[in-house]
Amino acid sequence: MTIFTKNLLLWYKENQRAHPWKETKNPYHIWLSEIILQQTRIEQGTPYFLRFKEKYPSIIDLANAPEDEVMRLWEGLGYYSRARNLHATAKYVALECNGVFPNTHKNILALKGVGPYTAAAIASFAYDLPHAVVDGNVYRVLGRYFNISEPIDTTQGKKQFAQLADQLLLQKDPATYNQAIMDFGATQCVPVNPACETCIMRSSCKAYQKGTVTMRPIKSKKTKQSQRFFHYLVISTPDQKVYLNKRLKKDIWQNLYEFPMIEKESLVASEELNLNTLFKDQAFWLRKVSSIFRQQLSHQKIHAQFLEIQLKDNLKQIENHEWIEVPRNQLDKYAFPRIINTYLEQCETGQNRQLLMDF
DNA sequence: AAAGCGGGGGG
DNA sequence: CCCCCAGCTTT
C-alpha cells in the first residue's frame, strides 16, 4: 500500500462523514444518489435524494412514474438531462433487465447518464468491484499531493489522473478507499483555503512542500458566456387560466415548462413584440411589464422580462401555437426553470399582487 | 477536442 | 463577481 493510501485511510477512520446513501448496498439507491450528486453539492442534493427515495421506493416505481412528475421532483436541481436519463434508465432496468440492476462495470457504464465516474462509484459502492473514482475531489487531491501540472480537462490529463487513481486504489476495499478520497477532498483538501496546517498528509504532500497548493489542479479551458433576452408572455384568460409552453428544442431547460416566450437580441419595448399580430383581432391589454430578472447559468446569462397580458375573452385560436391552458392554481404541477419560479414567488409575496387578483 | 448543460454557495 | 461542485452527452 502506498503511503498516500495508508494516510488517507487513517484520516478517514477519524473524519468520515455520514450520508443517507452510505449505509446501503442497494444499487438503486446508490445509483440514484450518484446521478443526483453529479456536479452538485451534497447539501443541495441530499433533500432531493430523500424525496426521490420516498416517492419511488423501488426502481420499478420510478420507471412507472410519468415523466412530468419526475421532472417536477427534479425541479431546481439543474442539468435536467440527468432527470430524463434517470427515468429512461429506470425504464430500461425495469423492462429489459427484469428489474435487476446491472452488476458489472461494463453494463453499468453502458447506462444512460452514467459515465466513468458514476460507473466506478456504483461498481465499488454496490458491488465492491475494484474501480477508482475520479471526480472533482480526486483531481484536486491528487493534483496537489503529487503536484501534477498536467491540466485535468484534456484527454491526456484525464488519462493520467485515471491511471494514477487506479494505482492508488485499495484493491481489497475499493468502496472504503473511494469514499475516503472524496470525503478528504470535500472537507480537508477543499478548493479554497484548504486545511493544510492540520492535514495528516502535509509532510508528504508535494504541492504543500512547493507552495503550489492554490495552483492545483490546473485547468486549461475557460468557458465563454453569451447573453440571452427572453420576453415572457403571462397571458391570463377571464376564467383564471394561463398558457404554458413545454421546452422541447435542444436548448437549456429541455422538457421544462415556461410561459410563451419571445427571444430577441436584446430586451425590447413591448411595442416591438408585435403582440397585435400575435393575438390578431382578439381584445387584450398589457396590464404590467415586470422588472428585469436575471439568471447566471454556467455559460449563458439570461435576462428576462415578464409581460402580463389580460385577454378579454378566452383565447380561441392563435396560429401555430402548442401552448397548453393551465388553471393558475395548477401551476405547481409543472416543473419550471428557476427564473420562472423566482418571478412567481415575487408575485405571491406582494409586489405583483394584482396579478393574482380576480378580474 | 470542444461545447453545452443549472443552480447555489462561498470568498 | 468568479469559481467550483460525487460529470455526461453531443458535435
Tab-separated table of C-alpha atoms (C1' of nucleotides) in Angstrom:
chain	number	residue	atom	x	y	z
A	1	MET	CA	0.000	0.000	0.000
A	2	THR	CA	1.302	3.463	-0.847
A	3	ILE	CA	1.920	5.956	1.941
A	4	PHE	CA	-0.760	8.091	0.377
A	5	THR	CA	-3.407	5.390	0.648
A	6	LYS	CA	-2.283	4.464	4.152
A	7	ASN	CA	-2.572	8.031	5.433
A	8	LEU	CA	-5.829	8.532	3.610
A	9	LEU	CA	-7.423	5.571	5.377
A	10	LEU	CA	-6.089	6.760	8.721
A	11	TRP	CA	-7.656	10.133	8.103
A	12	TYR	CA	-10.931	8.554	7.031
A	13	LYS	CA	-11.224	6.480	10.170
A	14	GLU	CA	-11.351	9.647	12.242
A	15	ASN	CA	-13.116	12.022	9.879
A	16	GLN	CA	-15.618	10.177	7.706
A	17	ARG	CA	-18.959	11.787	7.021
A	18	ALA	CA	-22.320	10.107	7.364
A	19	HIS	CA	-24.694	10.254	4.405
A	20	PRO	CA	-28.039	8.565	3.762
A	21	TRP	CA	-26.634	6.622	0.779
A	22	LYS	CA	-23.586	5.346	2.622
A	23	GLU	CA	-25.437	2.866	4.782
A	24	THR	CA	-26.688	0.748	1.936
A	25	LYS	CA	-25.588	-1.649	-0.756
A	26	ASN	CA	-28.855	-1.162	-2.618
A	27	PRO	CA	-27.702	-0.390	-6.172
A	28	TYR	CA	-30.867	1.570	-6.919
A	29	HIS	CA	-30.262	3.972	-4.046
A	30	ILE	CA	-26.561	4.240	-4.821
A	31	TRP	CA	-27.212	4.929	-8.492
A	32	LEU	CA	-29.881	7.492	-7.603
A	33	SER	CA	-27.563	9.317	-5.218
A	34	GLU	CA	-24.705	9.361	-7.706
A	35	ILE	CA	-26.815	10.809	-10.517
A	36	ILE	CA	-28.174	13.485	-8.204
A	37	LEU	CA	-24.707	14.370	-6.951
A	38	GLN	CA	-23.133	14.876	-10.366
A	39	GLN	CA	-21.779	18.443	-10.373
A	40	THR	CA	-23.885	19.069	-7.295
A	41	ARG	CA	-23.019	19.831	-3.697
A	42	ILE	CA	-24.014	17.322	-1.045
A	43	GLU	CA	-26.090	19.886	0.825
A	44	GLN	CA	-28.036	20.753	-2.296
A	45	GLY	CA	-28.564	17.178	-3.463
A	46	THR	CA	-29.426	15.426	-0.208
A	47	PRO	CA	-33.041	16.640	0.095
A	48	TYR	CA	-33.682	15.572	-3.491
A	49	PHE	CA	-32.258	12.116	-2.790
A	50	LEU	CA	-34.542	11.680	0.208
A	51	ARG	CA	-37.601	12.845	-1.722
A	52	PHE	CA	-36.935	10.521	-4.664
A	53	LYS	CA	-36.302	7.582	-2.349
A	54	GLU	CA	-39.533	8.280	-0.507
A	55	LYS	CA	-41.638	8.831	-3.599
A	56	TYR	CA	-40.184	5.910	-5.539
A	57	PRO	CA	-39.217	3.131	-3.106
A	58	SER	CA	-38.080	0.880	-5.945
A	59	ILE	CA	-36.679	1.447	-9.403
A	60	ILE	CA	-39.907	-0.058	-10.743
A	61	ASP	CA	-41.873	2.730	-9.090
A	62	LEU	CA	-39.591	5.268	-10.739
A	63	ALA	CA	-39.969	3.533	-14.094
A	64	ASN	CA	-43.745	3.678	-13.835
A	65	ALA	CA	-43.893	7.380	-12.955
A	66	PRO	CA	-44.967	9.921	-15.588
A	67	GLU	CA	-42.046	11.949	-16.875
A	68	ASP	CA	-43.577	15.291	-15.913
A	69	GLU	CA	-43.749	14.071	-12.333
A	70	VAL	CA	-40.093	13.094	-12.359
A	71	MET	CA	-39.177	16.476	-13.811
A	72	ARG	CA	-41.250	18.181	-11.153
A	73	LEU	CA	-39.390	16.311	-8.425
A	74	TRP	CA	-36.076	17.293	-10.034
A	75	GLU	CA	-37.132	20.937	-10.383
A	76	GLY	CA	-34.476	23.355	-9.181
A	77	LEU	CA	-31.599	20.895	-9.234
A	78	GLY	CA	-30.334	21.797	-12.700
A	79	TYR	CA	-28.798	19.770	-15.502
A	80	TYR	CA	-32.182	18.343	-16.397
A	81	SER	CA	-30.824	15.773	-18.816
A	82	ARG	CA	-29.896	13.888	-15.672
A	83	ALA	CA	-33.578	13.553	-14.788
A	84	ARG	CA	-34.530	12.452	-18.288
A	85	ASN	CA	-31.736	9.873	-18.352
A	86	LEU	CA	-32.616	8.735	-14.834
A	87	HIS	CA	-36.152	7.997	-15.934
A	88	ALA	CA	-35.050	6.307	-19.152
A	89	THR	CA	-32.600	4.102	-17.282
A	90	ALA	CA	-35.218	3.130	-14.708
A	91	LYS	CA	-37.487	2.035	-17.539
A	92	TYR	CA	-34.640	0.140	-19.155
A	93	VAL	CA	-33.813	-1.732	-15.948
A	94	ALA	CA	-37.468	-2.450	-15.240
A	95	LEU	CA	-38.337	-3.638	-18.718
A	96	GLU	CA	-35.122	-5.073	-20.167
A	97	CYS	CA	-33.390	-6.369	-17.052
A	98	ASN	CA	-36.331	-7.786	-15.139
A	99	GLY	CA	-35.898	-5.026	-12.625
A	100	VAL	CA	-32.427	-6.237	-11.644
A	101	PHE	CA	-29.801	-3.500	-11.644
A	102	PRO	CA	-26.733	-4.304	-13.808
A	103	ASN	CA	-23.899	-5.662	-11.699
A	104	THR	CA	-20.821	-5.485	-13.884
A	105	HIS	CA	-18.730	-2.395	-14.519
A	106	LYS	CA	-19.215	-2.706	-18.257
A	107	ASN	CA	-23.001	-2.945	-18.059
A	108	ILE	CA	-23.228	-0.139	-15.514
A	109	LEU	CA	-21.131	2.142	-17.714
A	110	ALA	CA	-23.476	1.463	-20.623
A	111	LEU	CA	-26.453	3.009	-18.801
A	112	LYS	CA	-27.712	6.398	-19.951
A	113	GLY	CA	-26.348	9.202	-17.822
A	114	VAL	CA	-23.608	7.013	-16.362
A	115	GLY	CA	-20.048	7.955	-17.275
A	116	PRO	CA	-16.637	6.897	-15.949
A	117	TYR	CA	-17.055	8.469	-12.526
A	118	THR	CA	-20.551	7.170	-11.819
A	119	ALA	CA	-19.781	3.681	-13.131
A	120	ALA	CA	-16.788	3.381	-10.807
A	121	ALA	CA	-18.812	4.714	-7.899
A	122	ILE	CA	-21.700	2.269	-8.361
A	123	ALA	CA	-19.401	-0.673	-9.103
A	124	SER	CA	-17.373	-0.100	-5.958
A	125	PHE	CA	-20.095	1.011	-3.549
A	126	ALA	CA	-22.741	-1.515	-4.527
A	127	TYR	CA	-20.650	-4.492	-5.634
A	128	ASP	CA	-17.153	-3.931	-4.169
A	129	LEU	CA	-15.624	-4.025	-7.627
A	130	PRO	CA	-12.120	-2.538	-7.880
A	131	HIS	CA	-12.662	0.665	-9.860
A	132	ALA	CA	-11.247	4.004	-8.714
A	133	VAL	CA	-13.485	7.066	-8.826
A	134	VAL	CA	-12.130	10.229	-10.419
A	135	ASP	CA	-14.273	13.251	-9.651
A	136	GLY	CA	-13.549	16.895	-8.884
A	137	ASN	CA	-12.334	15.969	-5.408
A	138	VAL	CA	-9.938	13.358	-6.727
A	139	TYR	CA	-8.480	15.704	-9.333
A	140	ARG	CA	-7.812	18.241	-6.629
A	141	VAL	CA	-6.400	15.847	-4.026
A	142	LEU	CA	-4.108	14.017	-6.451
A	143	GLY	CA	-3.206	17.208	-8.306
A	144	ARG	CA	-1.977	18.660	-5.039
A	145	TYR	CA	-0.491	15.633	-3.348
A	146	PHE	CA	1.570	14.733	-6.421
A	147	ASN	CA	1.875	18.362	-7.596
A	148	ILE	CA	0.664	17.485	-11.076
A	149	SER	CA	0.939	20.288	-13.636
A	150	GLU	CA	-0.935	18.406	-16.330
A	151	PRO	CA	-4.361	20.010	-16.914
A	152	ILE	CA	-7.358	17.967	-15.782
A	153	ASP	CA	-9.624	18.961	-18.677
A	154	THR	CA	-7.706	17.416	-21.554
A	155	THR	CA	-7.883	13.858	-22.829
A	156	GLN	CA	-4.229	13.365	-21.963
A	157	GLY	CA	-4.595	14.749	-18.459
A	158	LYS	CA	-7.710	12.743	-17.668
A	159	LYS	CA	-5.948	9.585	-18.726
A	160	GLN	CA	-3.002	10.344	-16.486
A	161	PHE	CA	-5.167	11.028	-13.431
A	162	ALA	CA	-7.258	7.907	-14.052
A	163	GLN	CA	-4.118	5.801	-14.261
A	164	LEU	CA	-2.737	7.225	-11.036
A	165	ALA	CA	-6.072	6.747	-9.297
A	166	ASP	CA	-6.158	3.084	-10.286
A	167	GLN	CA	-2.647	2.670	-8.934
A	168	LEU	CA	-3.576	4.094	-5.552
A	169	LEU	CA	-6.841	2.186	-5.195
A	170	LEU	CA	-7.092	-0.185	-2.265
A	171	GLN	CA	-7.942	-3.367	-4.165
A	172	LYS	CA	-9.347	-5.275	-1.235
A	173	ASP	CA	-11.718	-2.499	-0.175
A	174	PRO	CA	-12.350	-0.158	-3.093
A	175	ALA	CA	-15.568	1.164	-1.572
A	176	THR	CA	-13.866	2.492	1.547
A	177	TYR	CA	-10.973	3.917	-0.436
A	178	ASN	CA	-13.286	5.734	-2.861
A	179	GLN	CA	-15.395	7.172	-0.058
A	180	ALA	CA	-12.251	8.201	1.764
A	181	ILE	CA	-10.636	10.201	-1.028
A	182	MET	CA	-13.869	12.044	-1.767
A	183	ASP	CA	-14.560	12.855	1.869
A	184	PHE	CA	-10.977	14.023	2.227
A	185	GLY	CA	-11.317	16.320	-0.778
A	186	ALA	CA	-14.691	17.612	0.355
A	187	THR	CA	-13.786	18.503	3.941
A	188	GLN	CA	-9.983	18.767	4.285
A	189	CYS	CA	-8.403	19.382	0.900
A	190	VAL	CA	-11.098	21.864	-0.151
A	191	PRO	CA	-10.816	24.131	-3.209
A	192	VAL	CA	-10.253	27.409	-1.360
A	193	ASN	CA	-8.347	27.714	1.909
A	194	PRO	CA	-7.625	24.017	2.431
A	195	ALA	CA	-6.779	22.966	5.978
A	196	CYS	CA	-3.118	22.231	5.269
A	197	GLU	CA	-1.902	23.141	8.762
A	198	THR	CA	-3.920	20.344	10.341
A	199	CYS	CA	-3.502	17.875	7.482
A	200	ILE	CA	-2.152	14.422	8.083
A	201	MET	CA	-0.784	14.388	4.521
A	202	ARG	CA	1.186	17.587	4.928
A	203	SER	CA	4.635	16.065	5.263
A	204	SER	CA	4.296	14.081	2.061
A	205	CYS	CA	2.167	16.492	0.010
A	206	LYS	CA	4.280	17.757	-2.873
A	207	ALA	CA	2.239	20.887	-3.530
A	208	TYR	CA	2.404	21.808	0.149
A	209	GLN	CA	6.174	21.458	0.088
A	210	LYS	CA	6.493	23.518	-3.081
A	211	GLY	CA	3.906	26.123	-2.158
A	212	THR	CA	1.705	25.371	-5.178
A	213	VAL	CA	-1.407	24.220	-3.331
A	214	THR	CA	-3.526	27.138	-4.530
A	215	MET	CA	-2.427	26.480	-8.122
A	216	ARG	CA	-3.595	22.852	-8.227
A	217	PRO	CA	-5.315	21.359	-10.061
A	218	ILE	CA	-4.635	23.036	-13.414
A	219	LYS	CA	-7.429	23.728	-15.865
A	220	SER	CA	-6.734	24.776	-19.422
A	221	LYS	CA	-10.071	25.931	-20.758
A	222	LYS	CA	-12.348	28.711	-19.774
A	223	THR	CA	-15.940	28.871	-20.877
A	224	LYS	CA	-17.196	31.938	-22.665
A	225	GLN	CA	-20.646	33.145	-21.901
A	226	SER	CA	-23.409	34.506	-24.084
A	227	GLN	CA	-26.279	36.817	-23.232
A	228	ARG	CA	-29.890	35.927	-23.996
A	229	PHE	CA	-33.001	38.040	-23.730
A	230	PHE	CA	-36.351	36.410	-23.012
A	231	HIS	CA	-39.714	38.158	-23.133
A	232	TYR	CA	-42.246	36.033	-21.297
A	233	LEU	CA	-45.939	36.485	-22.028
A	234	VAL	CA	-48.004	35.785	-18.933
A	235	ILE	CA	-51.353	35.546	-20.662
A	236	SER	CA	-54.382	35.425	-18.378
A	237	THR	CA	-57.835	34.431	-19.507
A	238	PRO	CA	-61.043	35.682	-17.888
A	239	ASP	CA	-61.508	32.259	-16.280
A	240	GLN	CA	-58.203	32.329	-14.402
A	241	LYS	CA	-56.058	30.293	-16.704
A	242	VAL	CA	-52.627	30.969	-18.120
A	243	TYR	CA	-50.761	29.484	-21.033
A	244	LEU	CA	-47.636	27.392	-20.772
A	245	ASN	CA	-45.196	26.101	-23.308
A	246	LYS	CA	-43.088	22.962	-22.948
A	247	ARG	CA	-39.487	23.466	-23.994
A	248	LEU	CA	-38.773	20.661	-26.407
A	249	LYS	CA	-35.994	22.053	-28.557
A	250	LYS	CA	-32.359	21.220	-27.997
A	251	ASP	CA	-31.605	24.074	-25.670
A	252	ILE	CA	-31.450	24.854	-22.000
A	253	TRP	CA	-34.255	23.587	-19.755
A	254	GLN	CA	-35.384	20.864	-22.124
A	255	ASN	CA	-38.703	19.320	-21.025
A	256	LEU	CA	-39.375	22.048	-18.502
A	257	TYR	CA	-42.308	24.446	-18.846
A	258	GLU	CA	-42.356	28.198	-19.254
A	259	PHE	CA	-44.684	30.981	-20.280
A	260	PRO	CA	-44.871	31.607	-24.028
A	261	MET	CA	-41.618	33.401	-24.790
A	262	ILE	CA	-40.203	35.666	-27.438
A	263	GLU	CA	-36.432	35.781	-27.636
A	264	LYS	CA	-34.684	38.824	-29.055
A	265	GLU	CA	-31.149	40.120	-29.463
A	266	SER	CA	-31.789	42.477	-26.577
A	267	LEU	CA	-34.597	43.461	-24.283
A	268	VAL	CA	-37.075	45.445	-26.337
A	269	ALA	CA	-40.137	47.534	-25.634
A	270	SER	CA	-43.469	45.757	-25.755
A	271	GLU	CA	-44.423	47.557	-28.966
A	272	GLU	CA	-41.653	45.722	-30.791
A	273	LEU	CA	-43.021	42.329	-29.899
A	274	ASN	CA	-45.913	42.625	-32.362
A	275	LEU	CA	-48.456	41.433	-29.869
A	276	ASN	CA	-51.258	42.728	-32.061
A	277	THR	CA	-50.196	40.394	-34.813
A	278	LEU	CA	-49.892	37.518	-32.393
A	279	PHE	CA	-53.362	37.974	-30.960
A	280	LYS	CA	-54.886	39.052	-34.254
A	281	ASP	CA	-58.180	40.748	-33.630
A	282	GLN	CA	-58.646	39.467	-30.109
A	283	ALA	CA	-59.013	42.070	-27.446
A	284	PHE	CA	-56.273	42.154	-24.830
A	285	TRP	CA	-54.385	44.632	-22.807
A	286	LEU	CA	-50.961	44.821	-21.312
A	287	ARG	CA	-51.509	45.002	-17.611
A	288	LYS	CA	-47.944	45.222	-16.479
A	289	VAL	CA	-44.338	44.831	-17.517
A	290	SER	CA	-42.175	43.331	-14.798
A	291	SER	CA	-38.728	44.404	-13.740
A	292	ILE	CA	-35.828	42.551	-15.314
A	293	PHE	CA	-34.981	39.160	-13.860
A	294	ARG	CA	-31.518	37.729	-14.412
A	295	GLN	CA	-30.077	34.284	-14.028
A	296	GLN	CA	-26.472	33.228	-14.418
A	297	LEU	CA	-26.032	29.789	-15.965
A	298	SER	CA	-22.686	28.136	-16.467
A	299	HIS	CA	-22.232	29.660	-19.896
A	300	GLN	CA	-25.221	31.881	-20.526
A	301	LYS	CA	-26.686	34.862	-18.800
A	302	ILE	CA	-30.452	35.086	-19.080
A	303	HIS	CA	-32.237	38.436	-18.988
A	304	ALA	CA	-35.963	38.027	-18.663
A	305	GLN	CA	-38.916	40.350	-18.587
A	306	PHE	CA	-42.486	39.249	-17.888
A	307	LEU	CA	-45.331	40.929	-19.753
A	308	GLU	CA	-48.622	40.373	-18.014
A	309	ILE	CA	-51.351	40.261	-20.597
A	310	GLN	CA	-55.065	40.101	-19.937
A	311	LEU	CA	-57.403	38.657	-22.532
A	312	LYS	CA	-60.904	39.978	-22.822
A	313	ASP	CA	-62.209	36.620	-23.977
A	314	ASN	CA	-60.780	33.174	-23.684
A	315	LEU	CA	-58.222	32.523	-26.343
A	316	LYS	CA	-59.669	30.883	-29.406
A	317	GLN	CA	-57.019	30.291	-31.950
A	318	ILE	CA	-53.530	31.524	-32.224
A	319	GLU	CA	-51.706	30.446	-35.256
A	320	ASN	CA	-49.348	27.530	-34.851
A	321	HIS	CA	-49.076	27.573	-31.080
A	322	GLU	CA	-48.746	24.478	-28.986
A	323	TRP	CA	-49.414	26.180	-25.726
A	324	ILE	CA	-51.347	24.430	-23.045
A	325	GLU	CA	-54.006	26.096	-20.962
A	326	VAL	CA	-53.488	25.721	-17.227
A	327	PRO	CA	-55.564	26.985	-14.299
A	328	ARG	CA	-53.484	29.273	-12.134
A	329	ASN	CA	-53.873	27.084	-9.096
A	330	GLN	CA	-52.403	24.142	-11.006
A	331	LEU	CA	-49.053	25.769	-11.743
A	332	ASP	CA	-47.357	23.746	-9.028
A	333	LYS	CA	-47.881	20.616	-11.090
A	334	TYR	CA	-45.301	21.766	-13.615
A	335	ALA	CA	-41.525	21.960	-13.466
A	336	PHE	CA	-40.216	25.445	-14.234
A	337	PRO	CA	-36.719	26.850	-14.551
A	338	ARG	CA	-35.520	28.782	-11.549
A	339	ILE	CA	-36.084	32.178	-13.154
A	340	ILE	CA	-39.796	31.471	-13.658
A	341	ASN	CA	-40.230	30.344	-10.088
A	342	THR	CA	-38.419	33.425	-8.842
A	343	TYR	CA	-40.886	35.526	-10.760
A	344	LEU	CA	-43.873	33.553	-9.463
A	345	GLU	CA	-42.633	33.809	-5.893
A	346	GLN	CA	-42.302	37.542	-6.228
A	347	CYS	CA	-45.881	37.718	-7.466
A	348	GLU	CA	-47.059	35.866	-4.399
A	349	THR	CA	-45.113	37.898	-1.891
A	350	GLY	CA	-46.990	41.022	-2.784
A	351	GLN	CA	-45.074	43.159	-5.209
A	352	ASN	CA	-47.239	41.986	-8.045
A	353	ARG	CA	-50.220	41.071	-6.002
A	354	GLN	CA	-52.649	42.344	-8.596
A	355	LEU	CA	-51.583	39.541	-10.901
A	356	LEU	CA	-53.348	37.049	-8.725
A	357	MET	CA	-56.433	39.126	-8.118
A	358	ASP	CA	-59.738	38.368	-9.666
A	359	PHE	CA	-60.620	40.314	-12.667
B	1	DA	C1'	-11.207	18.049	-28.762
B	2	DA	C1'	-14.698	21.318	-27.647
B	3	DA	C1'	-19.063	22.862	-26.449
B	4	DG	C1'	-23.387	22.605	-23.985
B	5	DC	C1'	-25.989	21.792	-19.949
B	6	DG	C1'	-28.349	24.612	-13.857
B	7	DG	C1'	-28.268	26.202	-9.768
B	8	DG	C1'	-26.387	27.510	-5.381
B	9	DG	C1'	-22.761	28.762	-2.062
B	10	DG	C1'	-18.550	30.987	-0.710
B	11	DG	C1'	-14.674	34.110	-0.963
C	1	DC	C1'	-18.041	38.830	-9.372
C	2	DC	C1'	-15.837	34.494	-10.218
C	3	DC	C1'	-15.038	29.744	-9.081
C	4	DC	C1'	-16.419	25.255	-8.057
C	5	DC	C1'	-19.286	21.370	-7.116
C	6	DA	C1'	-19.713	12.908	-6.051
C	7	DG	C1'	-19.833	14.781	-14.782
C	8	DC	C1'	-22.175	13.283	-19.038
C	9	DT	C1'	-23.558	13.775	-23.808
C	10	DT	C1'	-23.333	15.588	-28.280
C	11	DT	C1'	-20.990	17.597	-32.085
